[in-house]
Structures are given as structure tokens and as C-alpha cells.
Amino acid sequence: MTSTVPPVSSASGVDPAALELSARPNSLGRYGQFGGQYVPETLIPALAELERAAAEAWADPAFTERLNHLLKNYVGRPSPLYEAERLTEHYRRPEGGPRIWLKREDLNHTGAHKINNALGQALLALRMGKKRIIAETGAGQHGVATATVCARFGLDCVVYMGAEDMRRQALNVFRMRLLGARVQPVTAGTATLKDATSEAIRDWVTNVESTHYILGSVAGPHPFPMLVRDFHAVIGEEARQQCQEAFGRLPDVLVACVGGGSNAMGLFHPFVQDTAVRLVGVEAAGDGVASGRHAATITEGRVGVLHGAMSLLLQDEEGQVQEAHSISAGLDYPGVGPEHSYLKTIGRAEYGAVTDAEALDALQLLCRLEGIIPALETAHAFAWLEKLCPTLAPGTEVVVNLSGRGDKDVNTVADRLGDQLTG
Amino acid sequence: MRNAAATTADVTSADVTHAAVTNASPIQQRFAQLHDQGRCALMPFLMAGDPELAVTRSSLLALEAAGADLIELGIPYSDPLADGPVIQAAASRALAAATTPGRVLEMLRSLQGELTIPVILFTYSNPLLNRGMEAFCREAAAAGAAGLVVPDLPLEEAETLSAIAAGHGLDLVLLVAPTTPPERMARIAASSRGFTYLVSVTGVTGVRTTIESRVADLVRQLKALGPTPVAVGFGISGPEQARQVRDWGADGAIVGSALVKVMAEADGGGQDVAAAAGRFCGELRAALDA
């Protein structure tokens, strides 16, 4: 155990009106001061079209039936809520401890939560008559999910990926190519997720009349943060019902990793108005927040604009966006979804950060105790349990979003652990 | 100058422009003069600090001497979403040379009395918001800037900034794209100050070999909406295309990537960058006046 102890929840003091759905976002696409549409004029009509198409789709039983059918039979939902008995035992104190449950998004088709959104947006693209799909990807999980649904529906697919991330996530690059997608390396800037996102937006500005952009996180201009959240809300909706079945009440604490924040938002969303449920997001502290080499946007960022939204942002004193650092390509992003900035600012959700080393330890712990290799992104959520669990009363029910599996990260982990692993 | 009468077809833009000239901003005055002379405005874009601010300074003077009517001056930003590779690279070079908004404004201030044509600052939202809208506009005006273009600040986000800018005598210029629907185009044209910036392509900035012919219709549509001058930019690569947009009725031609490229090539070849900028500007001027 190191550094800070998380604060005890005080979300009960939050103004209920601020938690209403109509405030997240409001009619202008804002979550408080956050969100909005800071994009070139060329895209504004496409964003309006997308918002309209999404509203019509959600109101159309044929759309929701098709989505639910595919979520069940193609994705494999519902994903289990699994009681992690040995992990629970690990954090047990003499007087007892919290009980830890895992929401198994790693068991979805393609191995992560990302497919929920990719599938939903692909169905929207079909409704809008757009036959070409673009996406950005960091760890490659969203790229693989997008390539997968494009193959499934016969759509052209181009995935923008930072050259550095292509190196780190070579397996996922191959998977995308196998699925028929073109993976476009991005060498600009830091050659990571931020630059891949910029390049995807530039492609969209250029080809907006033929192309839909399947943005992979709860980031970007309105309506993307809302749209992506709504497609991932199935995670929280299922968890809510599964908690009732498993222990007859709502959970006490939800924990999820946050890069852009899509898996966290998907889990949190159906619980936002239940202020007794603590919402905990875990960011990547890289080499440590004090080192300056990190991706802890909510912990360290200031209000700014990146990729079309106002949110918290890692930036220098002149407003230039700073490079983020994380062992996890999916968290290696200097921005964060606007709704997270909002939930943090109004005091509804709490956020912490763990280092690369802490995430690696947590990854190994989950391997050894539960026989599950989590993604490096996901391992950050587990690393926070080290700080969180000792503060929780016996009998506290904790749900951790196991957002993705770690096969893609085995090479990175091997590089870092090398001969430390024996057996 | 954007009054109700302007919407009727029998009021020409010239009538309205003359009527308003007394309270006109430097940008409006410049367009009014050019209109009287029957000329199309030449508006080069260059990136401040590429390769260094001293070169930008001498280039600005060279551009004015070579016949530029207004200048769009880019403030470099780390994540320029609306820019293609040429201007992205220029921004990277400028940032590597430690260019900051403050240093750009300082350089601009040093030109007061020397540079007489209006300078419009091109900046993305984040550096502007980081400084604060009020402070940014105050400092920009004090440095002698005449207007602002913020390519990632669409109409919905622009109202507040436009009012603050106007309070400091700065025109906030808004952009119209080929994808903009007619009703929205009318609202943008009504809110834009100084001129309306017509983006000639569905895409990012860059050098292109041809200008889409639908630009002619867009210019016509925009001109029919009122007296605000229309300048066309994004993708004008040289004298021929500048003349083309003039012939389509545009009040101004904005040339960015092509000039930035000429300057970068001159710098790479060890030549005088300002002189190269001036030469290219002279060719554009000749084409527009021919």
C-alpha cells in the first residue's frame, strides 16, 4: 500500500437536479460547463444528423430488438457478475472485509466492453446509409471491435492507430487486418491515441458525406459522449439486476478504469442517481503523478478543449496539449470524457490514479488468485483495490468492471517482468 | 451593416457598405475600399514562429509590400484538427521554436506603425480559452490585431467570444462549409464579423489541384444573404485558383498551405524566406489584378 487513501463517499450532498438525465447532457450537449461541439463547421451537420438518427433509433422497437438480439447472440451478453472469492479472501481482515464482484466484460466477443458501442454505432451507420466506417484505437480493442462489426455488416473499415501503439499492440493490429480492416498508422505528435483520434477526425471532416466515425470512448463532440455511454449502459443495467439477484440490493461501490472513460461510464450510468452507490474511477499514473509522466487527467488536468469537447485536460501553461504516459495504450490519453469531469466536479464520482508498477502487480494478483488475465487497462481498476479495500467496512459489496482480457498485453507484460517470472 | 434591408435583392452590397463605413472596423474598411476599386482581397496565411518569429516578422512586411490586403496569422497549436499535413508540420516547427501566443502578440506589437494591413489571428479554442477569452482579446487588440478566426469554434460556441471580441474592436470571423445547410448558412453570415470565411472543400487545409465547382454556388448563396464580404480559403494552391474564386464573385482569396510550403522550401534550401513569401504573394496579386 502506498500514497493516498480514497475519501469516504459524500455524494449524498449532490444536488439531485444535477444528476437528472436531462442535465447529462443538457439540450446544448453540455454536462455543466463540459462537453459541447468544438469542431470544424464541416462536421456540425453530421453531428446533428447523428443525434437525430440515434434518437429515432432508440425510439424504434425494430432497432432495439435487433441490437438486443445481436448483443445476446453475437456478443454473448449478458456478461456474468462473478464473485471473486479468492480476491475477496485476499483483502479480508480479521474483522471481515468487502466482497468483490467482477463484471465480466472480458468474456464478450472480441474480449472487451468495446463491442457494445461498436455494434450499436454500426447499426446506426446502416440506418444513416453510410457504408464507410472509420475509428481510432489505442490498445486496439476498439479497433478490433469496429473491424469485427464492419466485417459482420459488410462495411468498409479504416482504423487510425498511433505507430507507437501498433508496436505495443501488434497482436490486435493483426486481428484487425484479419477481419478485413485497413489499419492506418499515425506518426504525428506522440504517435499514440491522441494523434490517432485527431487523424480520424480529419478523415471525417474530409469524407463526412460518405462516412460514419465510430468514436470509441465517451469523448469527442456531442452527441458522442452520450451516444457511447448509452450503448455501454447495458453493463450497468445488467449489473444492477445481477446484484439484486446475487445479494438482494444495490452494490455499495463500483470501480472501473478510466482513460477516455467508456467502460466506467457504462457501469456508472444506471447508478448515477443512486447516491448511496460510490462511483470510483481509476486513472493511469504512469511513472507516478509527481513524475510528470502519467495519464491522470482528472487528478492533474485543467479545463480545456480536446477533440471537440470541453473537459479536464493535461496541458501546459500555454494551452498546448501534453503527452500522456501509461504502460496501457488504452489509458494513454491526455483527455477524458466530459461526463467524468462533470461527475468529479459536482462531487458525484471520485477518481484515483495508480502507477504502471501497481497495475502490473494487480494484473499478476488477478492471474494467480482468480485465473483471469485482465487487460493492462483493467488492471488499473484492480490496483486501486489495494488502497480501497482496507478502508471498506465488512460486508461492503464492490463491483469491479473487468473491462477487457489481457491476451493482447502478454508481450508488454513479458517485456516488463521478464525473468522475474519463474515456475 | 447587417440590417433587414440587406436581405432584399435590390440593395447591392456596395450601397450598404458605403452607408456603414463610418463605424467600420479595419477589416470592413479594407473590404469596402477594395470593393470600390473592384478588386478581390488577397489574404495570405502564415504560421507564426515557423521557422522562428523574426522570420515571421520580416515575412509579414514582405507580404504587405507584395500586395497582400489582409493577413491571417496562425498561432501554433499542438492538435490542429482543421489542418492538413502542411500546416500541421508548420505548427510543429513553430512549437519546437518555443513559439507561444504571448510571443506572437509581442512580435505583432513590434510591427505597429510598420505593418498597416489588418491582421487576423487564427487560433484554436484551447490556447485561447487557456488564456481566457477576455484577456486574449484584450492582448490581441493591444498588439494591433483586427480580428480572430477560431476554426474549432462553431456558431453554437461562438456567441460569447464574438461579444467579447467586439468589445475590444476585434471582428470574430465565422466559417461556412460546403456541408452547411442554407438556413444555418444564413445564421452564420448574420453573425460573422468582418467577412464570412467560406471553406472551399469538405476537408482540412491543404494544397489541392482543383477547386470544386460547387464553390461558385456557395459564393453566390452567401453573397445573396447580405453585404458581409465572402473570402474563400482551404485549398487555393496558386495564382490560377485565386483568380478562379475571384471570377466566381468572392471578395477575398485566402492562401495558406501553398504559401507555408513555399516558405518551408525556401527555409530548407537556405534561401531568404521573407523574400520567397513576397515573390509568391506578388504572383497571386498579379493574378487577382489581371
CSV table of N, CA, C and O in Angstrom, one decimal, chain B residues 55-164:
chain,number,residue,atom,x,y,z
B,55,VAL,N,11.6,35.7,-38.5
B,55,VAL,CA,11.3,35.4,-39.9
B,55,VAL,C,9.9,35.7,-40.2
B,55,VAL,O,9.5,36.3,-41.3
B,56,THR,N,9.0,35.4,-39.3
B,56,THR,CA,7.6,35.8,-39.5
B,56,THR,C,7.4,37.3,-39.6
B,56,THR,O,6.7,37.8,-40.4
B,57,ARG,N,8.2,38.0,-38.8
B,57,ARG,CA,8.1,39.4,-38.7
B,57,ARG,C,8.5,40.0,-40.1
B,57,ARG,O,7.7,40.8,-40.7
B,58,SER,N,9.6,39.6,-40.6
B,58,SER,CA,10.0,40.1,-41.9
B,58,SER,C,9.1,39.6,-43.0
B,58,SER,O,8.9,40.3,-44.0
B,59,SER,N,8.6,38.4,-42.9
B,59,SER,CA,7.7,37.9,-43.9
B,59,SER,C,6.4,38.7,-44.0
B,59,SER,O,5.8,39.0,-45.1
B,60,LEU,N,5.9,39.1,-42.8
B,60,LEU,CA,4.6,39.9,-42.8
B,60,LEU,C,4.8,41.2,-43.6
B,60,LEU,O,4.0,41.6,-44.4
B,61,LEU,N,6.0,41.9,-43.4
B,61,LEU,CA,6.3,43.1,-44.1
B,61,LEU,C,6.4,42.8,-45.6
B,61,LEU,O,6.0,43.6,-46.4
B,62,ALA,N,7.1,41.7,-45.9
B,62,ALA,CA,7.3,41.4,-47.3
B,62,ALA,C,5.9,41.1,-48.0
B,62,ALA,O,5.7,41.5,-49.1
B,63,LEU,N,5.0,40.5,-47.3
B,63,LEU,CA,3.7,40.2,-47.8
B,63,LEU,C,2.9,41.5,-48.1
B,63,LEU,O,2.3,41.6,-49.1
B,64,GLU,N,3.0,42.4,-47.1
B,64,GLU,CA,2.3,43.7,-47.4
B,64,GLU,C,2.9,44.4,-48.6
B,64,GLU,O,2.2,44.9,-49.5
B,65,ALA,N,4.2,44.4,-48.6
B,65,ALA,CA,4.9,45.1,-49.7
B,65,ALA,C,4.6,44.5,-51.1
B,65,ALA,O,4.5,45.2,-52.1
B,66,ALA,N,4.3,43.2,-51.1
B,66,ALA,CA,4.0,42.4,-52.3
B,66,ALA,C,2.5,42.5,-52.7
B,66,ALA,O,2.1,41.8,-53.6
B,67,GLY,N,1.7,43.2,-51.9
B,67,GLY,CA,0.3,43.4,-52.3
B,67,GLY,C,-0.7,42.7,-51.5
B,67,GLY,O,-1.9,42.6,-51.9
B,68,ALA,N,-0.4,42.1,-50.3
B,68,ALA,CA,-1.4,41.4,-49.5
B,68,ALA,C,-2.3,42.5,-49.0
B,68,ALA,O,-1.9,43.6,-48.6
B,69,ASP,N,-3.6,42.2,-48.9
B,69,ASP,CA,-4.6,43.2,-48.4
B,69,ASP,C,-4.9,43.0,-46.9
B,69,ASP,O,-5.3,43.9,-46.2
B,70,LEU,N,-4.9,41.8,-46.5
B,70,LEU,CA,-5.1,41.4,-45.1
B,70,LEU,C,-4.2,40.2,-44.9
B,70,LEU,O,-3.8,39.6,-45.8
B,71,ILE,N,-3.9,39.9,-43.6
B,71,ILE,CA,-3.1,38.7,-43.3
B,71,ILE,C,-3.7,37.9,-42.2
B,71,ILE,O,-4.2,38.4,-41.2
B,72,GLU,N,-3.7,36.6,-42.5
B,72,GLU,CA,-4.2,35.7,-41.4
B,72,GLU,C,-2.9,35.1,-40.8
B,72,GLU,O,-2.1,34.5,-41.5
B,73,LEU,N,-2.8,35.3,-39.5
B,73,LEU,CA,-1.6,34.8,-38.8
B,73,LEU,C,-1.9,33.7,-37.8
B,73,LEU,O,-2.7,33.9,-36.9
B,74,GLY,N,-1.3,32.5,-38.1
B,74,GLY,CA,-1.6,31.3,-37.3
B,74,GLY,C,-0.8,31.3,-36.0
B,74,GLY,O,0.3,31.6,-36.0
B,75,ILE,N,-1.5,31.0,-34.9
B,75,ILE,CA,-0.9,30.8,-33.6
B,75,ILE,C,-0.7,29.3,-33.5
B,75,ILE,O,-1.7,28.6,-33.6
B,76,PRO,N,0.5,28.8,-33.4
B,76,PRO,CA,0.6,27.3,-33.4
B,76,PRO,C,0.0,26.6,-32.2
B,76,PRO,O,0.0,27.1,-31.1
B,77,TYR,N,-0.6,25.4,-32.6
B,77,TYR,CA,-1.3,24.6,-31.6
B,77,TYR,C,-0.9,23.1,-31.7
B,77,TYR,O,-0.7,22.7,-32.9
B,78,SER,N,-0.8,22.4,-30.6
B,78,SER,CA,-0.4,21.0,-30.7
B,78,SER,C,-1.3,20.1,-31.4
B,78,SER,O,-0.9,19.1,-31.9
B,79,ASP,N,-2.6,20.4,-31.5
B,79,ASP,CA,-3.5,19.4,-32.0
B,79,ASP,C,-4.5,20.1,-33.0
B,79,ASP,O,-5.7,20.2,-32.8
B,80,PRO,N,-3.9,20.6,-34.1
B,80,PRO,CA,-4.7,21.4,-35.1
B,80,PRO,C,-5.7,20.5,-36.0
B,80,PRO,O,-5.3,20.1,-37.1
B,81,LEU,N,-6.9,20.3,-35.5
B,81,LEU,CA,-7.9,19.4,-36.1
B,81,LEU,C,-8.3,19.8,-37.5
B,81,LEU,O,-8.6,18.9,-38.3
B,82,ALA,N,-8.3,21.1,-37.8
B,82,ALA,CA,-8.8,21.5,-39.1
B,82,ALA,C,-7.7,21.6,-40.1
B,82,ALA,O,-7.9,22.0,-41.3
B,83,ASP,N,-6.4,21.3,-39.7
B,83,ASP,CA,-5.3,21.4,-40.7
B,83,ASP,C,-4.8,20.1,-41.2
B,83,ASP,O,-4.7,19.1,-40.5
B,84,GLY,N,-4.4,20.2,-42.5
B,84,GLY,CA,-3.7,19.1,-43.2
B,84,GLY,C,-2.3,19.1,-42.8
B,84,GLY,O,-1.8,19.9,-42.0
B,85,PRO,N,-1.5,18.2,-43.5
B,85,PRO,CA,-0.1,17.9,-43.1
B,85,PRO,C,0.8,19.2,-43.2
B,85,PRO,O,1.7,19.3,-42.4
B,86,VAL,N,0.6,20.0,-44.2
B,86,VAL,CA,1.5,21.2,-44.4
B,86,VAL,C,1.4,22.1,-43.2
B,86,VAL,O,2.5,22.5,-42.6
B,87,ILE,N,0.2,22.5,-42.8
B,87,ILE,CA,0.1,23.4,-41.7
B,87,ILE,C,0.4,22.7,-40.3
B,87,ILE,O,0.9,23.3,-39.4
B,88,GLN,N,0.0,21.4,-40.2
B,88,GLN,CA,0.4,20.7,-39.0
B,88,GLN,C,1.9,20.7,-38.8
B,88,GLN,O,2.4,21.0,-37.7
B,89,ALA,N,2.7,20.5,-39.9
B,89,ALA,CA,4.1,20.5,-39.8
B,89,ALA,C,4.7,21.9,-39.4
B,89,ALA,O,5.6,22.0,-38.6
B,90,ALA,N,4.0,22.9,-40.0
B,90,ALA,CA,4.5,24.3,-39.7
B,90,ALA,C,4.2,24.6,-38.2
B,90,ALA,O,5.1,25.2,-37.5
B,91,ALA,N,3.1,24.1,-37.7
B,91,ALA,CA,2.8,24.3,-36.2
B,91,ALA,C,3.8,23.6,-35.4
B,91,ALA,O,4.3,24.1,-34.4
B,92,SER,N,4.2,22.4,-35.8
B,92,SER,CA,5.2,21.6,-35.0
B,92,SER,C,6.5,22.3,-35.0
B,92,SER,O,7.1,22.4,-33.9
B,93,ARG,N,6.9,22.9,-36.2
B,93,ARG,CA,8.2,23.6,-36.2
B,93,ARG,C,8.1,24.8,-35.3
B,93,ARG,O,9.1,25.1,-34.6
B,94,ALA,N,7.0,25.5,-35.4
B,94,ALA,CA,6.8,26.8,-34.6
B,94,ALA,C,6.9,26.4,-33.1
B,94,ALA,O,7.5,27.2,-32.3
B,95,LEU,N,6.2,25.4,-32.7
B,95,LEU,CA,6.2,25.0,-31.3
B,95,LEU,C,7.6,24.6,-30.8
B,95,LEU,O,8.0,24.9,-29.7
B,96,ALA,N,8.3,23.9,-31.7
B,96,ALA,CA,9.7,23.4,-31.4
B,96,ALA,C,10.6,24.7,-31.2
B,96,ALA,O,11.6,24.6,-30.5
B,97,ALA,N,10.2,25.8,-31.9
B,97,ALA,CA,11.0,27.0,-31.7
B,97,ALA,C,10.4,27.9,-30.5
B,97,ALA,O,10.7,29.1,-30.5
B,98,ALA,N,9.7,27.2,-29.7
B,98,ALA,CA,9.2,27.8,-28.4
B,98,ALA,C,8.3,29.0,-28.7
B,98,ALA,O,8.2,30.0,-27.9
B,99,THR,N,7.5,28.9,-29.7
B,99,THR,CA,6.5,30.0,-30.0
B,99,THR,C,5.3,29.9,-29.1
B,99,THR,O,4.7,28.8,-29.0
B,100,THR,N,4.9,30.9,-28.4
B,100,THR,CA,3.8,30.9,-27.6
B,100,THR,C,2.8,32.1,-28.0
B,100,THR,O,3.3,33.0,-28.7
B,101,PRO,N,1.5,32.0,-27.7
B,101,PRO,CA,0.7,33.1,-28.0
B,101,PRO,C,1.2,34.5,-27.6
B,101,PRO,O,1.2,35.5,-28.3
B,102,GLY,N,1.8,34.5,-26.4
B,102,GLY,CA,2.3,35.8,-25.9
B,102,GLY,C,3.4,36.3,-26.7
B,102,GLY,O,3.5,37.5,-27.0
B,103,ARG,N,4.3,35.4,-27.2
B,103,ARG,CA,5.4,35.9,-28.0
B,103,ARG,C,5.0,36.3,-29.4
B,103,ARG,O,5.5,37.2,-30.0
B,104,VAL,N,3.9,35.6,-29.9
B,104,VAL,CA,3.3,36.0,-31.2
B,104,VAL,C,2.8,37.4,-31.1
B,104,VAL,O,3.0,38.3,-32.0
B,105,LEU,N,2.1,37.7,-30.0
B,105,LEU,CA,1.5,39.0,-29.9
B,105,LEU,C,2.5,40.1,-29.7
B,105,LEU,O,2.4,41.2,-30.2
B,106,GLU,N,3.6,39.7,-29.0
B,106,GLU,CA,4.7,40.7,-28.7
B,106,GLU,C,5.3,41.1,-30.1
B,106,GLU,O,5.6,42.2,-30.4
B,107,MET,N,5.5,40.0,-31.0
B,107,MET,CA,6.1,40.3,-32.3
B,107,MET,C,5.2,41.2,-33.1
B,107,MET,O,5.6,42.2,-33.7
B,108,LEU,N,3.8,40.9,-33.0
B,108,LEU,CA,2.9,41.7,-33.7
B,108,LEU,C,2.9,43.2,-33.2
B,108,LEU,O,2.8,44.1,-34.0
B,109,ARG,N,3.0,43.3,-31.9
B,109,ARG,CA,3.0,44.7,-31.4
B,109,ARG,C,4.2,45.5,-31.9
B,109,ARG,O,4.1,46.7,-32.1
B,110,SER,N,5.3,44.8,-32.1
B,110,SER,CA,6.6,45.4,-32.6
B,110,SER,C,6.4,45.9,-34.0
B,110,SER,O,7.2,46.7,-34.5
B,111,LEU,N,5.3,45.5,-34.7
B,111,LEU,CA,5.1,45.9,-36.1
B,111,LEU,C,4.2,47.1,-36.2
B,111,LEU,O,3.9,47.6,-37.3
B,112,GLN,N,3.7,47.6,-35.0
B,112,GLN,CA,2.8,48.7,-35.1
B,112,GLN,C,3.5,49.9,-35.7
B,112,GLN,O,4.6,50.3,-35.3
B,113,GLY,N,2.8,50.6,-36.7
B,113,GLY,CA,3.4,51.7,-37.4
B,113,GLY,C,4.2,51.2,-38.6
B,113,GLY,O,4.4,52.0,-39.6
B,114,GLU,N,4.6,50.0,-38.7
B,114,GLU,CA,5.3,49.4,-39.9
B,114,GLU,C,4.3,48.7,-40.8
B,114,GLU,O,4.3,48.8,-42.0
B,115,LEU,N,3.5,47.8,-40.1
B,115,LEU,CA,2.6,46.9,-40.9
B,115,LEU,C,1.2,47.6,-40.8
B,115,LEU,O,0.7,47.9,-39.7
B,116,THR,N,0.7,48.0,-42.0
B,116,THR,CA,-0.6,48.8,-42.0
B,116,THR,C,-1.8,48.0,-42.3
B,116,THR,O,-2.9,48.4,-42.0
B,117,ILE,N,-1.7,46.8,-42.9
B,117,ILE,CA,-2.8,46.0,-43.3
B,117,ILE,C,-3.4,45.2,-42.1
B,117,ILE,O,-2.6,44.9,-41.2
B,118,PRO,N,-4.7,45.0,-42.1
B,118,PRO,CA,-5.3,44.3,-40.9
B,118,PRO,C,-4.8,42.8,-40.8
B,118,PRO,O,-4.6,42.1,-41.8
B,119,VAL,N,-4.5,42.4,-39.5
B,119,VAL,CA,-4.0,41.1,-39.2
B,119,VAL,C,-5.1,40.3,-38.5
B,119,VAL,O,-5.7,40.9,-37.5
B,120,ILE,N,-5.5,39.2,-39.0
B,120,ILE,CA,-6.5,38.3,-38.3
B,120,ILE,C,-5.8,37.1,-37.7
B,120,ILE,O,-5.1,36.4,-38.4
B,121,LEU,N,-5.9,37.0,-36.4
B,121,LEU,CA,-5.3,35.8,-35.7
B,121,LEU,C,-6.1,34.6,-35.9
B,121,LEU,O,-7.3,34.6,-35.7
B,122,PHE,N,-5.4,33.5,-36.3
B,122,PHE,CA,-6.0,32.2,-36.5
B,122,PHE,C,-5.6,31.4,-35.3
B,122,PHE,O,-4.4,31.1,-35.2
B,123,THR,N,-6.5,31.0,-34.4
B,123,THR,CA,-6.1,30.2,-33.2
B,123,THR,C,-7.2,29.2,-32.9
B,123,THR,O,-8.4,29.4,-33.1
B,124,TYR,N,-6.7,28.0,-32.5
B,124,TYR,CA,-7.7,27.0,-32.0
B,124,TYR,C,-8.2,27.4,-30.6
B,124,TYR,O,-7.7,28.3,-29.9
B,125,SER,N,-9.3,26.8,-30.2
B,125,SER,CA,-10.0,27.2,-29.0
B,125,SER,C,-9.2,27.1,-27.8
B,125,SER,O,-9.2,27.9,-26.9
B,126,ASN,N,-8.4,26.0,-27.7
B,126,ASN,CA,-7.8,25.7,-26.4
B,126,ASN,C,-6.8,26.8,-25.9
B,126,ASN,O,-6.8,27.2,-24.8
B,127,PRO,N,-5.8,27.2,-26.8
B,127,PRO,CA,-4.9,28.2,-26.3
B,127,PRO,C,-5.6,29.5,-26.0
B,127,PRO,O,-5.2,30.2,-25.1
B,128,LEU,N,-6.7,29.8,-26.7
B,128,LEU,CA,-7.5,31.0,-26.4
B,128,LEU,C,-8.2,30.9,-25.1
B,128,LEU,O,-8.1,31.8,-24.2
B,129,LEU,N,-8.9,29.8,-24.9
B,129,LEU,CA,-9.6,29.6,-23.6
B,129,LEU,C,-8.7,29.5,-22.4
B,129,LEU,O,-9.0,29.9,-21.3
B,130,ASN,N,-7.5,28.9,-22.7
B,130,ASN,CA,-6.5,28.8,-21.6
B,130,ASN,C,-6.0,30.2,-21.1
B,130,ASN,O,-5.8,30.4,-19.9
B,131,ARG,N,-5.9,31.1,-22.1
B,131,ARG,CA,-5.5,32.5,-21.6
B,131,ARG,C,-6.8,33.2,-21.1
B,131,ARG,O,-6.6,34.1,-20.3
B,132,GLY,N,-7.9,32.8,-21.5
B,132,GLY,CA,-9.2,33.4,-21.1
B,132,GLY,C,-9.6,34.3,-22.2
B,132,GLY,O,-8.8,35.1,-22.8
B,133,MET,N,-10.9,34.3,-22.6
B,133,MET,CA,-11.4,35.0,-23.7
B,133,MET,C,-11.1,36.5,-23.6
B,133,MET,O,-10.7,37.2,-24.5
B,134,GLU,N,-11.4,37.0,-22.4
B,134,GLU,CA,-11.3,38.4,-22.2
B,134,GLU,C,-9.8,38.9,-22.3
B,134,GLU,O,-9.5,39.8,-23.0
B,135,ALA,N,-9.0,38.2,-21.6
B,135,ALA,CA,-7.5,38.5,-21.6
B,135,ALA,C,-7.0,38.4,-23.0
B,135,ALA,O,-6.2,39.2,-23.5
B,136,PHE,N,-7.3,37.3,-23.7
B,136,PHE,CA,-6.8,37.1,-25.0
B,136,PHE,C,-7.2,38.2,-26.0
B,136,PHE,O,-6.4,38.7,-26.7
B,137,CYS,N,-8.5,38.6,-26.0
B,137,CYS,CA,-9.0,39.6,-26.9
B,137,CYS,C,-8.3,41.0,-26.5
B,137,CYS,O,-7.9,41.7,-27.4
B,138,ARG,N,-8.2,41.2,-25.2
B,138,ARG,CA,-7.6,42.5,-24.8
B,138,ARG,C,-6.1,42.6,-25.3
B,138,ARG,O,-5.7,43.6,-25.9
B,139,GLU,N,-5.4,41.5,-25.1
B,139,GLU,CA,-4.0,41.5,-25.5
B,139,GLU,C,-3.8,41.5,-27.0
B,139,GLU,O,-2.9,42.2,-27.6
B,140,ALA,N,-4.7,40.8,-27.7
B,140,ALA,CA,-4.7,40.7,-29.2
B,140,ALA,C,-4.9,42.1,-29.8
B,140,ALA,O,-4.3,42.6,-30.7
B,141,ALA,N,-5.9,42.8,-29.2
B,141,ALA,CA,-6.3,44.1,-29.7
B,141,ALA,C,-5.1,45.1,-29.4
B,141,ALA,O,-4.8,45.9,-30.2
B,142,ALA,N,-4.5,45.0,-28.2
B,142,ALA,CA,-3.4,45.9,-27.8
B,142,ALA,C,-2.2,45.7,-28.7
B,142,ALA,O,-1.5,46.6,-29.0
B,143,ALA,N,-2.1,44.4,-29.2
B,143,ALA,CA,-1.0,44.2,-30.1
B,143,ALA,C,-1.2,44.6,-31.5
B,143,ALA,O,-0.4,44.6,-32.4
B,144,GLY,N,-2.5,45.0,-31.8
B,144,GLY,CA,-2.8,45.6,-33.1
B,144,GLY,C,-3.6,44.6,-34.0
B,144,GLY,O,-3.8,44.9,-35.2
B,145,ALA,N,-4.0,43.5,-33.5
B,145,ALA,CA,-4.8,42.6,-34.3
B,145,ALA,C,-6.1,43.2,-34.7
B,145,ALA,O,-6.7,44.0,-33.9
B,146,ALA,N,-6.7,42.8,-35.8
B,146,ALA,CA,-8.0,43.3,-36.2
B,146,ALA,C,-9.1,42.3,-36.1
B,146,ALA,O,-10.3,42.7,-36.1
B,147,GLY,N,-8.8,41.0,-36.0
B,147,GLY,CA,-9.8,40.0,-36.0
B,147,GLY,C,-9.3,38.7,-35.5
B,147,GLY,O,-8.1,38.5,-35.3
B,148,LEU,N,-10.3,37.7,-35.4
B,148,LEU,CA,-9.9,36.4,-35.0
B,148,LEU,C,-10.7,35.4,-35.8
B,148,LEU,O,-11.8,35.6,-36.2
B,149,VAL,N,-10.0,34.3,-36.1
B,149,VAL,CA,-10.6,33.1,-36.7
B,149,VAL,C,-10.3,31.9,-35.8
B,149,VAL,O,-9.2,31.7,-35.5
B,150,VAL,N,-11.4,31.2,-35.4
B,150,VAL,CA,-11.2,30.1,-34.5
B,150,VAL,C,-11.9,28.9,-35.1
B,150,VAL,O,-13.1,28.7,-35.1
B,151,PRO,N,-11.1,28.0,-35.8
B,151,PRO,CA,-11.7,27.0,-36.7
B,151,PRO,C,-12.4,25.9,-36.0
B,151,PRO,O,-13.2,25.2,-36.6
B,152,ASP,N,-12.2,25.7,-34.7
B,152,ASP,CA,-13.0,24.7,-34.0
B,152,ASP,C,-14.0,25.3,-33.0
B,152,ASP,O,-14.4,24.7,-32.1
B,153,LEU,N,-14.4,26.5,-33.3
B,153,LEU,CA,-15.4,27.2,-32.5
B,153,LEU,C,-16.6,27.5,-33.4
B,153,LEU,O,-16.7,28.6,-34.0
B,154,PRO,N,-17.5,26.5,-33.6
B,154,PRO,CA,-18.7,26.8,-34.5
B,154,PRO,C,-19.7,27.8,-33.8
B,154,PRO,O,-19.5,28.2,-32.7
B,155,LEU,N,-20.6,28.1,-34.6
B,155,LEU,CA,-21.6,29.1,-34.3
B,155,LEU,C,-22.2,29.0,-32.8
B,155,LEU,O,-22.2,29.9,-32.1
B,156,GLU,N,-22.5,27.7,-32.5
B,156,GLU,CA,-23.1,27.4,-31.2
B,156,GLU,C,-22.2,27.9,-30.0
B,156,GLU,O,-22.7,28.2,-28.9
B,157,GLU,N,-20.9,27.8,-30.2
B,157,GLU,CA,-19.9,28.1,-29.2
B,157,GLU,C,-19.4,29.6,-29.3
B,157,GLU,O,-18.7,30.0,-28.5
B,158,ALA,N,-19.8,30.3,-30.4
B,158,ALA,CA,-19.1,31.5,-30.7
B,158,ALA,C,-19.7,32.8,-30.1
B,158,ALA,O,-19.0,33.8,-30.1
B,159,GLU,N,-20.9,32.7,-29.7
B,159,GLU,CA,-21.6,33.9,-29.3
B,159,GLU,C,-20.9,34.7,-28.3
B,159,GLU,O,-20.7,36.0,-28.4
B,160,THR,N,-20.5,34.1,-27.2
B,160,THR,CA,-19.8,34.7,-26.1
B,160,THR,C,-18.5,35.4,-26.6
B,160,THR,O,-18.3,36.6,-26.3
B,161,LEU,N,-17.7,34.6,-27.3
B,161,LEU,CA,-16.5,35.2,-27.8
B,161,LEU,C,-16.7,36.4,-28.7
B,161,LEU,O,-15.9,37.3,-28.7
B,162,SER,N,-17.7,36.3,-29.6
B,162,SER,CA,-17.9,37.3,-30.5
B,162,SER,C,-18.2,38.7,-29.8
B,162,SER,O,-17.7,39.7,-30.2
B,163,ALA,N,-19.0,38.6,-28.8
B,163,ALA,CA,-19.3,39.8,-28.0
B,163,ALA,C,-18.1,40.4,-27.3
B,163,ALA,O,-17.9,41.6,-27.3
B,164,ILE,N,-17.3,39.5,-26.7
B,164,ILE,CA,-16.1,39.9,-26.0
B,164,ILE,C,-15.1,40.6,-27.0
B,164,ILE,O,-14.5,41.6,-26.8
